[in-house]
Amino acid sequence: MEKFDVIVVGAGAAGNAATYTLAKAGLNVLQIERGETSGTKNVQGAILYADALERIIPDFRDDAPLERHIVEQRIWIMEDKSHVGTHYRSDSFNEERPNRYTILRAQFDKWFSGKVRESGALVINETTVLELLKNDAGRIVGVRTDRVGGDIYADAVILADGVNSLLARKAGLREEIEARNVALAVKEVHFLPQDVLESRFNIQEEEGVVIEIAGTITRGMAGTAFLYTNRESVAIGIGCMLEDFKGSGVSPYTLLEDLKNHPSIKSLIAGGEVKEYAAHLIPEGGYKALPKLAGDGWLMVGDSAGFVNAVHREGSNLAMTSGRLAAETLIALKTAGKPATAANLQAYVEALNDSFVMKDLRKYQHVPALLEEKQFLTTYPTLLNRAAETMLRVDGVDKKTKQRSALGAFVQDRSLFGLMKDTYKLWRAFR
């Protein structure tokens, strides 16, 4: 009977982080990935948060395929033909060890998988895990794959198999994720000459810009859009809650086409050659939608566990951190000679609770529900943009009259009190 210390299912950010950490500590680890190579099934915007990876591979910058480090963050509130917004740009981000990078997932995951193999883990691709194996007491003791004689055993199994977490559902470890707790996002990668890209975004070589977008572009559905600069390409995408897509009849690709044709975006991607299109699900239910995270012989990490901070658009850092903490929990148990029982694996949950992962998810647990209120994505963006146009248009009308006109638009729409009330709610949720 073939047996490992740990089996990791999945080769995304969380699965790779867990496998690498385990193997570096000397454990006998098997990682199983259904894709032809690691990364072929993974989709993301994609932003890499250096701190999370640095805690796993301190010298990752030496050879990781990084696109650009981010020096400027823009936030846009869109209306049909305009946007209002803010941005922060700092030369401090041109530091020796930058904090955030844009990456191309296929290249980055291939690199990460190489590091996993170098660490001593056994990685098997093009293999599907059909189900989790249980003993008579109900403890998870391994996995059943689609290979001949495909039952493989382990002291513990880490589930990093993605947002749907089919294995956990089939084994009765979690409920099916609800449509109101998951977003469907689509993205394209538009390739541009490097000098053209840098000129358009006013950046130097290796510098990058992130634009996060909300407003009428999602047609009242709860969602956001983004644009990230890579070395010779721009990643642009949009996503909304799956429940809203089902109710609206609007396709994600229609929203993406609208976004690309918006006057604020069109000139930024003009002349680009589209070489990549992808769609993926994102768990955005937040803290209240988290499943059970560990049990007898198993742990759940990354998207499988719902670890996405939708408010701050963070995911890969939560994934890598949860994978690392799961691995460190199992390493400690192995060192102490203790079994991976449900009681012992609570140390993983406690480690998560002490980390930024759970602290952030708990802090902003009420925000996702607030942002589902339609006025945030319909009425308020329209009124803010029109107020800006009124104040900035010089047409012989005095400024006091213009102020009254802008304020009157909010009053006429009966939105002034609502805006004040909703702003207070957001402040309470964020503080």
Short mmCIF file of C-alpha atoms in Angstrom, two decimals:
data_model
loop_
_atom_site.label_atom_id
_atom_site.label_comp_id
_atom_site.label_asym_id
_atom_site.label_seq_id
_atom_site.Cartn_x
_atom_site.Cartn_y
_atom_site.Cartn_z
CA MET A 1 0.00 0.00 0.00
CA GLU A 2 1.43 3.35 -1.12
CA LYS A 3 1.32 5.92 1.69
CA PHE A 4 2.53 9.50 2.16
CA ASP A 5 2.74 11.84 5.11
CA VAL A 6 0.50 14.31 3.26
CA ILE A 7 -1.39 14.46 -0.03
CA VAL A 8 -2.11 17.91 -1.45
CA VAL A 9 -4.88 18.14 -4.03
CA GLY A 10 -4.40 21.09 -6.36
CA ALA A 11 -1.47 23.16 -7.65
CA GLY A 12 -2.66 26.72 -7.30
CA ALA A 13 -1.13 29.30 -4.98
CA ALA A 14 -2.45 27.58 -1.84
CA GLY A 15 -1.57 24.04 -2.92
CA ASN A 16 1.94 24.99 -4.02
CA ALA A 17 2.57 26.93 -0.81
CA ALA A 18 1.49 23.97 1.29
CA THR A 19 3.41 21.36 -0.71
CA TYR A 20 6.62 23.39 -0.81
CA THR A 21 6.55 24.10 2.93
CA LEU A 22 5.92 20.45 3.78
CA ALA A 23 8.61 19.09 1.47
CA LYS A 24 11.21 21.61 2.65
CA ALA A 25 10.61 20.33 6.18
CA GLY A 26 11.39 16.78 5.05
CA LEU A 27 7.88 15.30 4.93
CA ASN A 28 6.97 12.76 2.25
CA VAL A 29 4.47 14.72 0.16
CA LEU A 30 2.42 13.95 -2.94
CA GLN A 31 0.79 16.76 -4.91
CA ILE A 32 -1.90 15.83 -7.44
CA GLU A 33 -2.98 18.25 -10.19
CA ARG A 34 -5.57 17.54 -12.89
CA GLY A 35 -4.05 20.00 -15.37
CA GLU A 36 -1.46 19.02 -17.97
CA THR A 37 1.01 21.22 -16.11
CA SER A 38 0.68 23.22 -12.92
CA GLY A 39 -1.05 26.50 -13.70
CA THR A 40 -2.98 25.47 -16.79
CA LYS A 41 -6.24 25.44 -14.81
CA ASN A 42 -5.49 28.53 -12.71
CA VAL A 43 -6.92 31.95 -13.51
CA GLN A 44 -6.40 35.24 -11.72
CA GLY A 45 -6.10 38.99 -12.42
CA ALA A 46 -3.26 38.67 -11.30
CA ILE A 47 -1.57 40.46 -8.40
CA LEU A 48 1.18 38.83 -6.36
CA TYR A 49 1.59 40.04 -2.78
CA ALA A 50 5.27 39.72 -1.97
CA ASP A 51 5.05 39.38 1.81
CA ALA A 52 3.03 36.15 1.67
CA LEU A 53 5.43 34.48 -0.78
CA GLU A 54 8.53 35.87 0.93
CA ARG A 55 7.59 34.00 4.12
CA ILE A 56 7.71 30.78 2.06
CA ILE A 57 10.51 31.45 -0.45
CA PRO A 58 12.56 34.41 0.87
CA ASP A 59 14.64 34.79 -2.29
CA PHE A 60 11.79 34.38 -4.81
CA ARG A 61 12.69 37.65 -6.56
CA ASP A 62 15.93 36.11 -7.82
CA ASP A 63 14.24 34.02 -10.51
CA ALA A 64 10.43 34.28 -10.29
CA PRO A 65 8.75 35.46 -13.55
CA LEU A 66 7.48 38.81 -12.26
CA GLU A 67 5.93 41.34 -14.64
CA ARG A 68 5.88 44.79 -12.98
CA HIS A 69 5.99 46.07 -9.42
CA ILE A 70 3.05 48.37 -8.68
CA VAL A 71 3.76 52.03 -8.02
CA GLU A 72 0.29 53.46 -8.60
CA GLN A 73 -3.22 52.46 -7.50
CA ARG A 74 -6.24 54.08 -9.14
CA ILE A 75 -9.86 53.72 -8.02
CA TRP A 76 -12.56 54.74 -10.49
CA ILE A 77 -16.30 55.19 -10.01
CA MET A 78 -17.74 54.87 -13.51
CA GLU A 79 -20.79 56.26 -15.24
CA ASP A 80 -21.68 55.52 -18.85
CA LYS A 81 -19.31 58.06 -20.42
CA SER A 82 -17.12 59.22 -17.54
CA HIS A 83 -15.49 58.36 -14.26
CA VAL A 84 -14.55 60.08 -11.05
CA GLY A 85 -11.83 58.66 -8.91
CA THR A 86 -8.68 58.90 -6.92
CA HIS A 87 -5.21 57.48 -7.13
CA TYR A 88 -2.13 57.00 -5.04
CA ARG A 89 1.34 56.93 -6.56
CA SER A 90 4.61 56.84 -4.64
CA ASP A 91 8.26 56.51 -5.55
CA SER A 92 8.59 54.66 -2.26
CA PHE A 93 7.22 51.61 -4.08
CA ASN A 94 10.36 51.65 -6.25
CA GLU A 95 12.08 49.92 -3.36
CA GLU A 96 14.67 47.19 -3.42
CA ARG A 97 12.08 44.60 -2.41
CA PRO A 98 8.77 45.79 -3.90
CA ASN A 99 5.54 44.94 -2.12
CA ARG A 100 3.19 44.04 -5.01
CA TYR A 101 3.71 42.71 -8.52
CA THR A 102 1.62 41.87 -11.54
CA ILE A 103 2.18 38.35 -12.84
CA LEU A 104 0.98 36.02 -15.58
CA ARG A 105 -0.35 32.96 -13.78
CA ALA A 106 0.67 30.36 -16.35
CA GLN A 107 4.31 31.44 -16.16
CA PHE A 108 4.35 32.06 -12.42
CA ASP A 109 2.67 28.77 -11.50
CA LYS A 110 5.09 26.85 -13.72
CA TRP A 111 7.94 28.48 -11.80
CA PHE A 112 6.32 27.77 -8.43
CA SER A 113 5.75 24.15 -9.40
CA GLY A 114 9.42 23.89 -10.31
CA LYS A 115 10.31 25.07 -6.82
CA VAL A 116 7.92 22.49 -5.37
CA ARG A 117 9.65 19.70 -7.30
CA GLU A 118 13.09 20.98 -6.27
CA SER A 119 11.98 20.82 -2.63
CA GLY A 120 11.55 17.05 -2.90
CA ALA A 121 7.80 16.68 -3.32
CA LEU A 122 6.35 14.18 -5.79
CA VAL A 123 4.09 16.02 -8.25
CA ILE A 124 1.66 14.12 -10.50
CA ASN A 125 -0.14 16.02 -13.27
CA GLU A 126 -3.02 15.01 -15.55
CA THR A 127 -4.58 13.08 -12.69
CA THR A 128 -8.05 13.64 -11.27
CA VAL A 129 -8.90 12.87 -7.67
CA LEU A 130 -12.32 11.25 -7.81
CA GLU A 131 -13.06 11.10 -4.10
CA LEU A 132 -11.60 11.10 -0.62
CA LEU A 133 -11.03 7.76 1.11
CA LYS A 134 -12.45 7.23 4.59
CA ASN A 135 -11.88 4.50 7.15
CA ASP A 136 -14.66 2.90 9.20
CA ALA A 137 -14.50 5.73 11.73
CA GLY A 138 -15.06 8.34 9.02
CA ARG A 139 -11.49 9.67 9.08
CA ILE A 140 -9.99 10.82 5.77
CA VAL A 141 -7.12 8.46 5.01
CA GLY A 142 -6.30 9.15 1.37
CA VAL A 143 -7.65 9.75 -2.13
CA ARG A 144 -8.98 7.74 -5.05
CA THR A 145 -7.66 8.86 -8.45
CA ASP A 146 -8.63 8.06 -12.03
CA ARG A 147 -5.44 6.03 -12.53
CA VAL A 148 -5.30 2.24 -12.49
CA GLY A 149 -4.87 1.15 -8.90
CA GLY A 150 -5.40 4.76 -8.01
CA ASP A 151 -6.04 4.55 -4.27
CA ILE A 152 -3.31 6.48 -2.43
CA TYR A 153 -3.10 6.82 1.33
CA ALA A 154 -1.75 9.52 3.64
CA ASP A 155 -1.80 10.66 7.25
CA ALA A 156 -3.52 13.87 6.13
CA VAL A 157 -5.03 15.40 2.99
CA ILE A 158 -4.95 19.12 2.15
CA LEU A 159 -7.76 20.24 -0.12
CA ALA A 160 -6.67 23.00 -2.49
CA ASP A 161 -8.91 21.99 -5.37
CA GLY A 162 -10.56 25.33 -6.09
CA VAL A 163 -13.71 27.28 -5.35
CA ASN A 164 -16.16 24.47 -6.11
CA SER A 165 -14.28 22.06 -3.80
CA LEU A 166 -16.02 19.08 -5.38
CA LEU A 167 -14.13 16.61 -3.23
CA ALA A 168 -15.20 18.26 0.02
CA ARG A 169 -18.81 18.39 -1.12
CA LYS A 170 -18.81 14.76 -2.24
CA ALA A 171 -17.33 13.71 1.10
CA GLY A 172 -19.91 15.73 3.02
CA LEU A 173 -17.31 18.11 4.45
CA ARG A 174 -19.02 21.25 3.18
CA GLU A 175 -22.23 22.46 1.56
CA GLU A 176 -22.43 23.47 -2.09
CA ILE A 177 -21.41 27.10 -2.44
CA GLU A 178 -24.41 29.38 -2.96
CA ALA A 179 -24.70 31.57 -6.07
CA ARG A 180 -24.93 34.68 -3.87
CA ASN A 181 -21.50 33.87 -2.37
CA VAL A 182 -19.51 33.37 -5.56
CA ALA A 183 -18.59 35.75 -8.37
CA LEU A 184 -18.03 34.90 -12.03
CA ALA A 185 -15.24 36.94 -13.59
CA VAL A 186 -13.93 37.13 -17.13
CA LYS A 187 -10.69 38.67 -18.33
CA GLU A 188 -8.64 39.27 -21.44
CA VAL A 189 -4.93 39.95 -21.88
CA HIS A 190 -4.16 42.60 -24.52
CA PHE A 191 -0.57 42.68 -25.76
CA LEU A 192 1.03 46.04 -26.54
CA PRO A 193 4.60 47.16 -27.31
CA GLN A 194 6.38 47.89 -24.04
CA ASP A 195 7.18 51.51 -24.94
CA VAL A 196 3.56 52.19 -25.91
CA LEU A 197 2.28 50.73 -22.66
CA GLU A 198 4.71 52.73 -20.54
CA SER A 199 3.86 55.96 -22.35
CA ARG A 200 0.11 55.50 -21.91
CA PHE A 201 0.34 54.81 -18.20
CA ASN A 202 3.19 57.24 -17.49
CA ILE A 203 5.44 54.58 -16.01
CA GLN A 204 9.07 53.56 -16.31
CA GLU A 205 10.46 50.11 -17.05
CA GLU A 206 9.29 47.56 -14.44
CA GLU A 207 6.78 50.02 -12.88
CA GLY A 208 3.11 49.10 -12.95
CA VAL A 209 -0.37 50.54 -12.45
CA VAL A 210 -3.52 48.96 -11.03
CA ILE A 211 -6.99 50.35 -11.74
CA GLU A 212 -9.95 49.06 -9.69
CA ILE A 213 -13.34 50.04 -11.10
CA ALA A 214 -16.94 50.09 -9.85
CA GLY A 215 -20.13 51.81 -10.96
CA THR A 216 -22.75 51.54 -13.67
CA ILE A 217 -20.44 49.35 -15.75
CA THR A 218 -21.92 46.31 -13.96
CA ARG A 219 -25.52 47.35 -14.77
CA GLY A 220 -26.59 47.34 -11.15
CA MET A 221 -25.15 43.92 -10.40
CA ALA A 222 -22.82 43.52 -7.43
CA GLY A 223 -19.35 43.46 -8.94
CA THR A 224 -16.22 45.30 -9.98
CA ALA A 225 -13.78 45.56 -12.88
CA PHE A 226 -10.01 45.89 -13.09
CA LEU A 227 -7.09 46.77 -15.34
CA TYR A 228 -3.52 45.71 -14.53
CA THR A 229 -0.35 46.49 -16.46
CA ASN A 230 2.08 43.68 -17.25
CA ARG A 231 5.46 44.04 -18.95
CA GLU A 232 4.08 43.92 -22.50
CA SER A 233 0.37 43.48 -21.94
CA VAL A 234 -2.67 44.74 -20.10
CA ALA A 235 -5.00 42.42 -18.18
CA ILE A 236 -8.57 43.69 -18.13
CA GLY A 237 -11.57 41.99 -16.59
CA ILE A 238 -14.90 42.28 -14.86
CA GLY A 239 -16.92 40.10 -12.53
CA CYS A 240 -20.27 40.03 -10.73
CA MET A 241 -22.01 37.74 -8.29
CA LEU A 242 -23.27 34.59 -9.97
CA GLU A 243 -26.74 35.09 -8.52
CA ASP A 244 -26.99 38.48 -10.27
CA PHE A 245 -25.88 37.03 -13.59
CA LYS A 246 -28.56 34.36 -13.32
CA GLY A 247 -31.25 36.95 -12.64
CA SER A 248 -30.20 39.55 -15.22
CA GLY A 249 -29.76 37.47 -18.35
CA VAL A 250 -26.66 39.57 -19.14
CA SER A 251 -23.54 37.60 -20.08
CA PRO A 252 -20.15 38.32 -18.50
CA TYR A 253 -18.66 38.77 -21.98
CA THR A 254 -21.22 41.51 -22.74
CA LEU A 255 -20.06 43.40 -19.64
CA LEU A 256 -16.43 42.96 -20.69
CA GLU A 257 -17.15 44.35 -24.16
CA ASP A 258 -18.91 47.35 -22.59
CA LEU A 259 -15.91 47.90 -20.33
CA LYS A 260 -13.43 47.76 -23.21
CA ASN A 261 -15.49 50.29 -25.16
CA HIS A 262 -15.88 52.75 -22.29
CA PRO A 263 -14.19 56.07 -23.20
CA SER A 264 -11.98 55.90 -20.09
CA ILE A 265 -10.67 52.45 -21.06
CA LYS A 266 -10.77 52.31 -24.86
CA SER A 267 -7.73 54.52 -25.46
CA LEU A 268 -5.66 52.61 -22.88
CA ILE A 269 -5.97 49.30 -24.75
CA ALA A 270 -6.22 50.63 -28.33
CA GLY A 271 -4.19 48.56 -30.78
CA GLY A 272 -3.70 45.71 -28.34
CA GLU A 273 -3.70 42.13 -29.58
CA VAL A 274 -5.87 39.78 -27.51
CA LYS A 275 -4.03 36.53 -26.88
CA GLU A 276 -5.80 35.23 -23.81
CA TYR A 277 -9.41 34.98 -22.62
CA ALA A 278 -10.45 33.25 -19.43
CA ALA A 279 -13.33 32.95 -16.99
CA HIS A 280 -13.27 31.81 -13.38
CA LEU A 281 -15.29 31.64 -10.19
CA ILE A 282 -14.23 33.60 -7.11
CA PRO A 283 -15.51 32.87 -3.58
CA GLU A 284 -16.67 36.26 -2.32
CA GLY A 285 -19.10 35.37 0.43
CA GLY A 286 -16.63 36.52 3.07
CA TYR A 287 -16.38 35.44 6.68
CA LYS A 288 -20.02 34.38 7.04
CA ALA A 289 -19.75 31.95 4.12
CA LEU A 290 -16.63 30.11 5.31
CA PRO A 291 -17.01 26.33 5.61
CA LYS A 292 -15.50 24.09 8.25
CA LEU A 293 -11.74 24.40 7.72
CA ALA A 294 -10.36 21.18 9.20
CA GLY A 295 -11.51 17.79 10.42
CA ASP A 296 -10.32 14.27 11.03
CA GLY A 297 -7.43 13.83 8.60
CA TRP A 298 -8.10 16.84 6.37
CA LEU A 299 -7.57 20.60 6.00
CA MET A 300 -8.96 23.10 3.52
CA VAL A 301 -6.98 26.03 2.09
CA GLY A 302 -7.20 28.84 -0.47
CA ASP A 303 -10.26 29.24 -2.69
CA SER A 304 -11.56 25.86 -1.48
CA ALA A 305 -11.96 27.43 1.95
CA GLY A 306 -13.37 30.70 0.60
CA PHE A 307 -10.29 32.75 1.51
CA VAL A 308 -10.81 35.86 -0.62
CA ASN A 309 -10.96 39.39 0.74
CA ALA A 310 -13.38 40.84 -1.82
CA VAL A 311 -13.38 44.29 -0.19
CA HIS A 312 -9.65 44.79 -0.77
CA ARG A 313 -9.43 42.57 -3.88
CA GLU A 314 -6.96 40.19 -2.25
CA GLY A 315 -6.77 36.47 -2.81
CA SER A 316 -3.34 35.07 -3.61
CA ASN A 317 -1.89 36.27 -0.31
CA LEU A 318 -4.68 34.62 1.66
CA ALA A 319 -4.22 31.45 -0.40
CA MET A 320 -0.46 31.21 0.14
CA THR A 321 -0.75 32.09 3.82
CA SER A 322 -3.43 29.47 4.47
CA GLY A 323 -1.39 26.86 2.58
CA ARG A 324 1.69 27.68 4.63
CA LEU A 325 -0.19 27.60 7.94
CA ALA A 326 -1.79 24.25 7.08
CA ALA A 327 1.64 22.84 6.28
CA GLU A 328 3.21 24.23 9.45
CA THR A 329 0.42 22.67 11.50
CA LEU A 330 1.09 19.23 10.01
CA ILE A 331 4.86 19.65 10.41
CA ALA A 332 4.42 20.42 14.11
CA LEU A 333 2.20 17.36 14.58
CA LYS A 334 4.69 15.14 12.74
CA THR A 335 7.56 16.46 14.87
CA ALA A 336 5.58 15.82 18.06
CA GLY A 337 4.49 12.38 16.90
CA LYS A 338 0.81 13.33 17.07
CA PRO A 339 -1.88 12.14 14.64
CA ALA A 340 -3.84 14.49 12.37
CA THR A 341 -7.06 14.21 14.33
CA ALA A 342 -9.81 16.81 14.23
CA ALA A 343 -8.79 18.02 17.69
CA ASN A 344 -5.12 18.35 16.78
CA LEU A 345 -5.87 20.09 13.49
CA GLN A 346 -7.70 22.85 15.35
CA ALA A 347 -4.20 24.30 15.67
CA TYR A 348 -4.56 25.25 11.98
CA VAL A 349 -7.79 27.13 12.67
CA GLU A 350 -6.17 28.86 15.64
CA ALA A 351 -3.20 29.89 13.49
CA LEU A 352 -5.60 31.31 10.90
CA ASN A 353 -7.47 33.22 13.61
CA ASP A 354 -4.20 34.78 14.75
CA SER A 355 -3.27 35.78 11.19
CA PHE A 356 -4.41 38.67 9.00
CA VAL A 357 -6.50 36.18 7.00
CA MET A 358 -9.28 35.78 9.56
CA LYS A 359 -8.79 39.18 11.15
CA ASP A 360 -9.50 40.93 7.85
CA LEU A 361 -12.36 38.63 6.88
CA ARG A 362 -13.99 39.14 10.27
CA LYS A 363 -13.50 42.90 10.25
CA TYR A 364 -15.20 43.39 6.88
CA GLN A 365 -17.85 40.69 7.20
CA HIS A 366 -20.73 43.19 6.85
CA VAL A 367 -19.36 45.08 3.82
CA PRO A 368 -20.27 42.56 1.06
CA ALA A 369 -23.95 42.75 2.00
CA LEU A 370 -23.84 46.58 2.03
CA LEU A 371 -22.31 46.71 -1.43
CA GLU A 372 -25.13 44.56 -2.81
CA GLU A 373 -27.46 47.55 -2.35
CA LYS A 374 -28.07 48.71 -5.91
CA GLN A 375 -27.67 52.46 -5.35
CA PHE A 376 -23.92 52.01 -4.82
CA LEU A 377 -23.59 50.81 -8.41
CA THR A 378 -26.33 52.81 -10.12
CA THR A 379 -27.63 56.02 -8.55
CA TYR A 380 -24.55 57.22 -6.66
CA PRO A 381 -22.04 56.79 -9.51
CA THR A 382 -24.37 58.64 -11.88
CA LEU A 383 -25.00 61.52 -9.51
CA LEU A 384 -21.32 61.87 -8.55
CA ASN A 385 -20.20 61.95 -12.17
CA ARG A 386 -22.88 64.44 -13.17
CA ALA A 387 -22.09 66.66 -10.21
CA ALA A 388 -18.43 66.68 -11.26
CA GLU A 389 -19.36 67.62 -14.82
CA THR A 390 -21.62 70.42 -13.60
CA MET A 391 -18.91 71.93 -11.41
CA LEU A 392 -16.13 71.61 -13.99
CA ARG A 393 -18.03 72.93 -17.01
CA VAL A 394 -17.40 76.68 -17.42
CA ASP A 395 -20.49 78.10 -19.13
CA GLY A 396 -21.28 81.47 -17.59
CA VAL A 397 -23.25 80.05 -14.69
CA ASP A 398 -21.98 81.14 -11.28
CA LYS A 399 -20.52 78.54 -8.94
CA LYS A 400 -23.15 78.98 -6.23
CA THR A 401 -25.89 78.15 -8.70
CA LYS A 402 -23.90 75.15 -9.86
CA GLN A 403 -23.51 73.93 -6.29
CA ARG A 404 -27.24 74.21 -5.79
CA SER A 405 -27.80 72.37 -9.06
CA ALA A 406 -25.50 69.51 -8.06
CA LEU A 407 -27.06 69.27 -4.61
CA GLY A 408 -30.51 69.54 -6.12
CA ALA A 409 -29.86 66.48 -8.27
CA PHE A 410 -29.27 64.41 -5.14
CA VAL A 411 -32.35 65.86 -3.43
CA GLN A 412 -34.53 65.34 -6.50
CA ASP A 413 -33.42 61.71 -6.66
CA ARG A 414 -34.05 61.48 -2.92
CA SER A 415 -30.49 60.18 -2.64
CA LEU A 416 -28.86 62.73 -0.36
CA PHE A 417 -30.15 61.18 2.84
CA GLY A 418 -29.51 57.70 1.46
CA LEU A 419 -25.94 58.60 0.55
CA MET A 420 -25.31 60.00 4.03
CA LYS A 421 -26.88 56.97 5.65
CA ASP A 422 -25.03 54.47 3.46
CA THR A 423 -21.74 56.32 3.90
CA TYR A 424 -22.21 56.07 7.66
CA LYS A 425 -22.92 52.34 7.32
CA LEU A 426 -19.75 51.84 5.30
CA TRP A 427 -17.74 53.84 7.80
CA ARG A 428 -19.08 51.67 10.61
CA ALA A 429 -18.23 48.51 8.64
CA PHE A 430 -14.69 49.62 7.77
CA ARG A 431 -13.60 51.17 11.06
#
